[in-house]
Amino acid sequence: MRENLRAKALEMRYLKGMTVTRPIRNLALIGFMGAGKSCAGRLAAENMHFTFLDTDNVIEARAGKAISNIFQQDGEPAFRDWERRIVEELTRRDKTVIATGGGLPASEANLASLKTHALVVCLWASPETIWERVRAHAHRPLLNEADPLAKIRQLLAEREPYYRQADVLVNTEMRSVREVAQQVIHQFHMAQSAHR
Ligand code: S3P
């Protein structure tokens, strides 16, 4: 509950303070695993008549194997290299909603690159909510741990300074995917009209 209030306060501050003064062609969703980037992103793209792109899917298609196999066979640094390369390519996109892997923005270079062409929106959820959402899925190699909730807390704490650099923070607690998508679209339109 305290975590939820903190997220709400953070979100209010971001929404009020949003001033984006650069051209925006795309919408990038960042945030932790289970924050809802893919579900909300797909819905937002559909509504906006934008293309939807999930960086994890692109990597899997290019590498010809599942993310868990990349981690297992090639190691995490190899996966982060894939992310770096995909981020580079994203600079050429137009009218695209991009759902990024949870760890992709935990790099100043990746974040800076996203900001050259996209409104960067962070979807936020507490560690407990994230665990509830991801516990049924076994495909996330970073959570194959004896105590996954502790791992979520640790990673989230490490990544918070990056996630906070998003242009907008949207709290996904107690919100449906549809509500999150609507909020994201609203923020995108506001950012675009502010720049016009
Ligand atoms: C990761 C998140 C995953 C995927 C990979 C690593 C992370 O993406 O990129 O397992 O470092 O947080 P989702 O956030 O889409 O689950």
Short mmCIF file of C-alpha atoms and ligand atoms in Angstrom, two decimals:
data_model
loop_
_atom_site.label_atom_id
_atom_site.label_comp_id
_atom_site.label_asym_id
_atom_site.label_seq_id
_atom_site.Cartn_x
_atom_site.Cartn_y
_atom_site.Cartn_z
CA MET A 1 0.00 0.00 0.00
CA ARG A 2 2.80 2.40 0.94
CA GLU A 3 4.57 1.45 -2.27
CA ASN A 4 1.38 2.14 -4.21
CA LEU A 5 1.03 5.62 -2.68
CA ARG A 6 4.66 6.35 -3.48
CA ALA A 7 4.08 5.31 -7.10
CA LYS A 8 0.99 7.51 -7.29
CA ALA A 9 2.91 10.53 -5.92
CA LEU A 10 5.74 9.90 -8.37
CA GLU A 11 3.29 9.67 -11.23
CA MET A 12 1.55 12.94 -10.33
CA ARG A 13 4.84 14.74 -10.22
CA TYR A 14 5.82 13.40 -13.62
CA LEU A 15 2.49 14.13 -15.26
CA LYS A 16 2.47 17.71 -14.02
CA GLY A 17 6.06 18.34 -14.88
CA MET A 18 6.10 16.89 -18.36
CA THR A 19 7.70 19.17 -20.91
CA VAL A 20 8.96 17.46 -24.01
CA THR A 21 10.58 19.85 -26.41
CA ARG A 22 11.90 17.54 -29.06
CA PRO A 23 10.31 15.92 -32.10
CA ILE A 24 8.49 12.72 -31.23
CA ARG A 25 7.82 10.08 -33.89
CA ASN A 26 7.48 6.96 -31.77
CA LEU A 27 6.35 5.82 -28.37
CA ALA A 28 8.73 3.72 -26.25
CA LEU A 29 7.45 1.83 -23.23
CA ILE A 30 10.03 1.01 -20.60
CA GLY A 31 9.65 -0.56 -17.16
CA PHE A 32 10.21 -3.74 -15.24
CA MET A 33 9.19 -7.23 -16.37
CA GLY A 34 5.47 -7.67 -15.83
CA ALA A 35 4.74 -3.94 -15.92
CA GLY A 36 2.47 -4.54 -18.92
CA LYS A 37 4.62 -3.01 -21.69
CA SER A 38 3.69 -5.60 -24.31
CA CYS A 39 -0.06 -5.82 -23.54
CA ALA A 40 -0.61 -2.07 -23.15
CA GLY A 41 1.76 -1.34 -26.03
CA ARG A 42 -0.04 -3.65 -28.43
CA LEU A 43 -3.40 -2.09 -27.54
CA ALA A 44 -2.05 1.46 -27.79
CA ALA A 45 -0.53 0.72 -31.20
CA GLU A 46 -3.81 -0.69 -32.44
CA ASN A 47 -5.69 2.42 -31.32
CA MET A 48 -3.13 4.82 -32.71
CA HIS A 49 -2.74 2.92 -36.01
CA PHE A 50 0.95 2.58 -35.23
CA THR A 51 3.16 -0.47 -35.80
CA PHE A 52 3.87 -2.48 -32.65
CA LEU A 53 7.40 -3.74 -32.01
CA ASP A 54 8.65 -5.74 -29.03
CA THR A 55 12.44 -5.70 -28.72
CA ASP A 56 12.47 -9.18 -27.14
CA ASN A 57 10.57 -10.59 -30.13
CA VAL A 58 12.95 -8.95 -32.60
CA ILE A 59 15.94 -10.38 -30.74
CA GLU A 60 14.44 -13.87 -30.63
CA ALA A 61 13.68 -13.76 -34.37
CA ARG A 62 17.17 -12.55 -35.26
CA ALA A 63 19.01 -14.88 -32.91
CA GLY A 64 16.79 -17.79 -33.90
CA LYS A 65 16.31 -18.82 -30.29
CA ALA A 66 14.36 -17.96 -27.16
CA ILE A 67 15.66 -15.27 -24.77
CA SER A 68 16.13 -17.93 -22.08
CA ASN A 69 18.39 -19.87 -24.47
CA ILE A 70 20.41 -16.76 -25.30
CA PHE A 71 20.99 -16.21 -21.57
CA GLN A 72 21.81 -19.87 -21.01
CA GLN A 73 24.02 -20.51 -24.04
CA ASP A 74 25.60 -17.12 -24.75
CA GLY A 75 25.28 -15.28 -21.42
CA GLU A 76 23.62 -12.02 -20.39
CA PRO A 77 26.31 -9.75 -21.97
CA ALA A 78 25.50 -11.28 -25.38
CA PHE A 79 21.81 -10.50 -24.83
CA ARG A 80 22.64 -6.89 -23.86
CA ASP A 81 24.66 -6.60 -27.10
CA TRP A 82 21.59 -7.66 -29.04
CA GLU A 83 19.60 -4.96 -27.23
CA ARG A 84 22.18 -2.30 -28.07
CA ARG A 85 22.06 -3.20 -31.75
CA ILE A 86 18.25 -3.18 -31.88
CA VAL A 87 18.13 0.21 -30.09
CA GLU A 88 20.37 1.63 -32.83
CA GLU A 89 17.98 0.41 -35.51
CA LEU A 90 14.98 1.89 -33.73
CA THR A 91 16.23 5.40 -34.53
CA ARG A 92 15.02 4.85 -38.09
CA ARG A 93 11.45 3.93 -37.09
CA ASP A 94 8.37 6.02 -37.54
CA LYS A 95 4.86 5.67 -36.04
CA THR A 96 5.90 2.72 -33.91
CA VAL A 97 5.00 1.72 -30.37
CA ILE A 98 8.08 0.02 -28.96
CA ALA A 99 7.87 -2.31 -25.96
CA THR A 100 11.39 -2.69 -24.58
CA GLY A 101 12.84 -5.50 -22.48
CA GLY A 102 12.91 -4.60 -18.77
CA GLY A 103 16.69 -4.21 -18.66
CA LEU A 104 17.12 -2.34 -21.94
CA PRO A 105 16.85 1.20 -20.52
CA ALA A 106 19.29 0.42 -17.70
CA SER A 107 21.96 1.94 -19.94
CA GLU A 108 22.44 5.67 -20.41
CA ALA A 109 23.26 5.16 -24.10
CA ASN A 110 20.11 3.12 -24.79
CA LEU A 111 17.93 5.66 -22.96
CA ALA A 112 19.50 8.61 -24.74
CA SER A 113 19.01 6.90 -28.09
CA LEU A 114 15.31 6.20 -27.41
CA LYS A 115 14.81 9.84 -26.49
CA THR A 116 16.07 11.05 -29.87
CA HIS A 117 12.91 9.77 -31.57
CA ALA A 118 10.38 8.56 -29.00
CA LEU A 119 8.35 9.71 -26.07
CA VAL A 120 9.67 7.46 -23.32
CA VAL A 121 6.94 6.27 -20.97
CA CYS A 122 7.71 4.13 -17.95
CA LEU A 123 5.05 1.71 -16.72
CA TRP A 124 5.42 1.30 -12.99
CA ALA A 125 4.32 -1.43 -10.56
CA SER A 126 5.39 -2.47 -7.07
CA PRO A 127 7.61 -5.57 -6.58
CA GLU A 128 4.66 -7.47 -5.10
CA THR A 129 2.41 -6.72 -8.06
CA ILE A 130 5.17 -7.63 -10.50
CA TRP A 131 5.67 -10.96 -8.75
CA GLU A 132 1.92 -11.67 -8.87
CA ARG A 133 1.90 -10.95 -12.60
CA VAL A 134 5.01 -12.92 -13.60
CA ARG A 135 4.94 -15.90 -11.24
CA ALA A 136 2.92 -18.05 -13.65
CA HIS A 137 5.42 -17.54 -16.48
CA ALA A 138 8.70 -19.41 -16.53
CA HIS A 139 10.36 -17.72 -19.50
CA ARG A 140 12.21 -14.97 -17.62
CA PRO A 141 15.74 -16.17 -16.95
CA LEU A 142 16.58 -13.41 -14.46
CA LEU A 143 13.83 -14.65 -12.14
CA ASN A 144 14.96 -18.28 -12.00
CA GLU A 145 16.06 -17.73 -8.42
CA ALA A 146 15.40 -19.29 -5.05
CA ASP A 147 13.75 -16.04 -3.93
CA PRO A 148 12.35 -14.30 -7.03
CA LEU A 149 10.61 -11.55 -5.05
CA ALA A 150 13.92 -10.54 -3.46
CA LYS A 151 15.50 -10.54 -6.92
CA ILE A 152 12.70 -8.31 -8.24
CA ARG A 153 13.22 -5.88 -5.35
CA GLN A 154 16.98 -5.81 -5.94
CA LEU A 155 16.76 -5.30 -9.72
CA LEU A 156 14.00 -2.73 -9.39
CA ALA A 157 16.07 -0.73 -6.90
CA GLU A 158 19.08 -0.87 -9.22
CA ARG A 159 17.03 0.22 -12.22
CA GLU A 160 14.86 2.86 -10.61
CA PRO A 161 17.34 5.70 -11.41
CA TYR A 162 17.01 4.78 -15.11
CA TYR A 163 13.25 4.26 -15.11
CA ARG A 164 12.85 7.66 -13.45
CA GLN A 165 14.48 9.31 -16.45
CA ALA A 166 11.41 8.51 -18.56
CA ASP A 167 9.45 11.50 -19.87
CA VAL A 168 6.31 10.16 -18.22
CA LEU A 169 5.67 7.67 -15.47
CA VAL A 170 2.39 5.75 -15.50
CA ASN A 171 1.37 3.79 -12.44
CA THR A 172 -0.18 0.49 -13.54
CA GLU A 173 -1.36 -0.59 -10.08
CA MET A 174 -5.16 -1.01 -9.99
CA ARG A 175 -5.43 -0.06 -13.64
CA SER A 176 -6.62 -2.33 -16.44
CA VAL A 177 -4.53 -2.78 -19.57
CA ARG A 178 -7.09 -0.67 -21.42
CA GLU A 179 -6.76 2.19 -18.89
CA VAL A 180 -2.97 2.06 -19.07
CA ALA A 181 -3.09 2.12 -22.88
CA GLN A 182 -5.47 5.11 -22.82
CA GLN A 183 -3.20 6.98 -20.42
CA VAL A 184 -0.18 6.27 -22.60
CA ILE A 185 -1.95 7.45 -25.75
CA HIS A 186 -3.11 10.61 -23.97
CA GLN A 187 0.46 11.38 -22.90
CA PHE A 188 1.70 10.83 -26.43
CA HIS A 189 -0.85 13.25 -27.92
CA MET A 190 -0.05 15.85 -25.24
CA ALA A 191 3.67 15.58 -26.00
CA GLN A 192 3.08 15.92 -29.70
CA SER A 193 0.83 18.95 -29.40
CA ALA A 194 3.26 20.59 -26.97
CA HIS A 195 5.94 20.36 -29.63
CA ARG A 196 3.84 21.66 -32.50
C1 S3P B 1 14.71 -8.66 -18.88
C2 S3P B 1 13.39 -8.53 -19.21
C3 S3P B 1 12.73 -9.34 -20.24
C4 S3P B 1 13.77 -9.83 -21.25
C5 S3P B 1 14.90 -10.52 -20.57
C6 S3P B 1 15.63 -9.61 -19.57
C7 S3P B 1 15.28 -7.80 -17.81
O1 S3P B 1 11.76 -8.57 -20.93
O2 S3P B 1 14.27 -8.76 -22.02
O3 S3P B 1 14.38 -11.65 -19.92
O4 S3P B 1 16.51 -7.66 -17.75
O5 S3P B 1 14.49 -7.21 -17.03
P1 S3P B 1 10.31 -8.18 -20.30
O6 S3P B 1 10.51 -6.93 -19.49
O7 S3P B 1 9.48 -7.93 -21.50
O8 S3P B 1 9.86 -9.34 -19.50
#
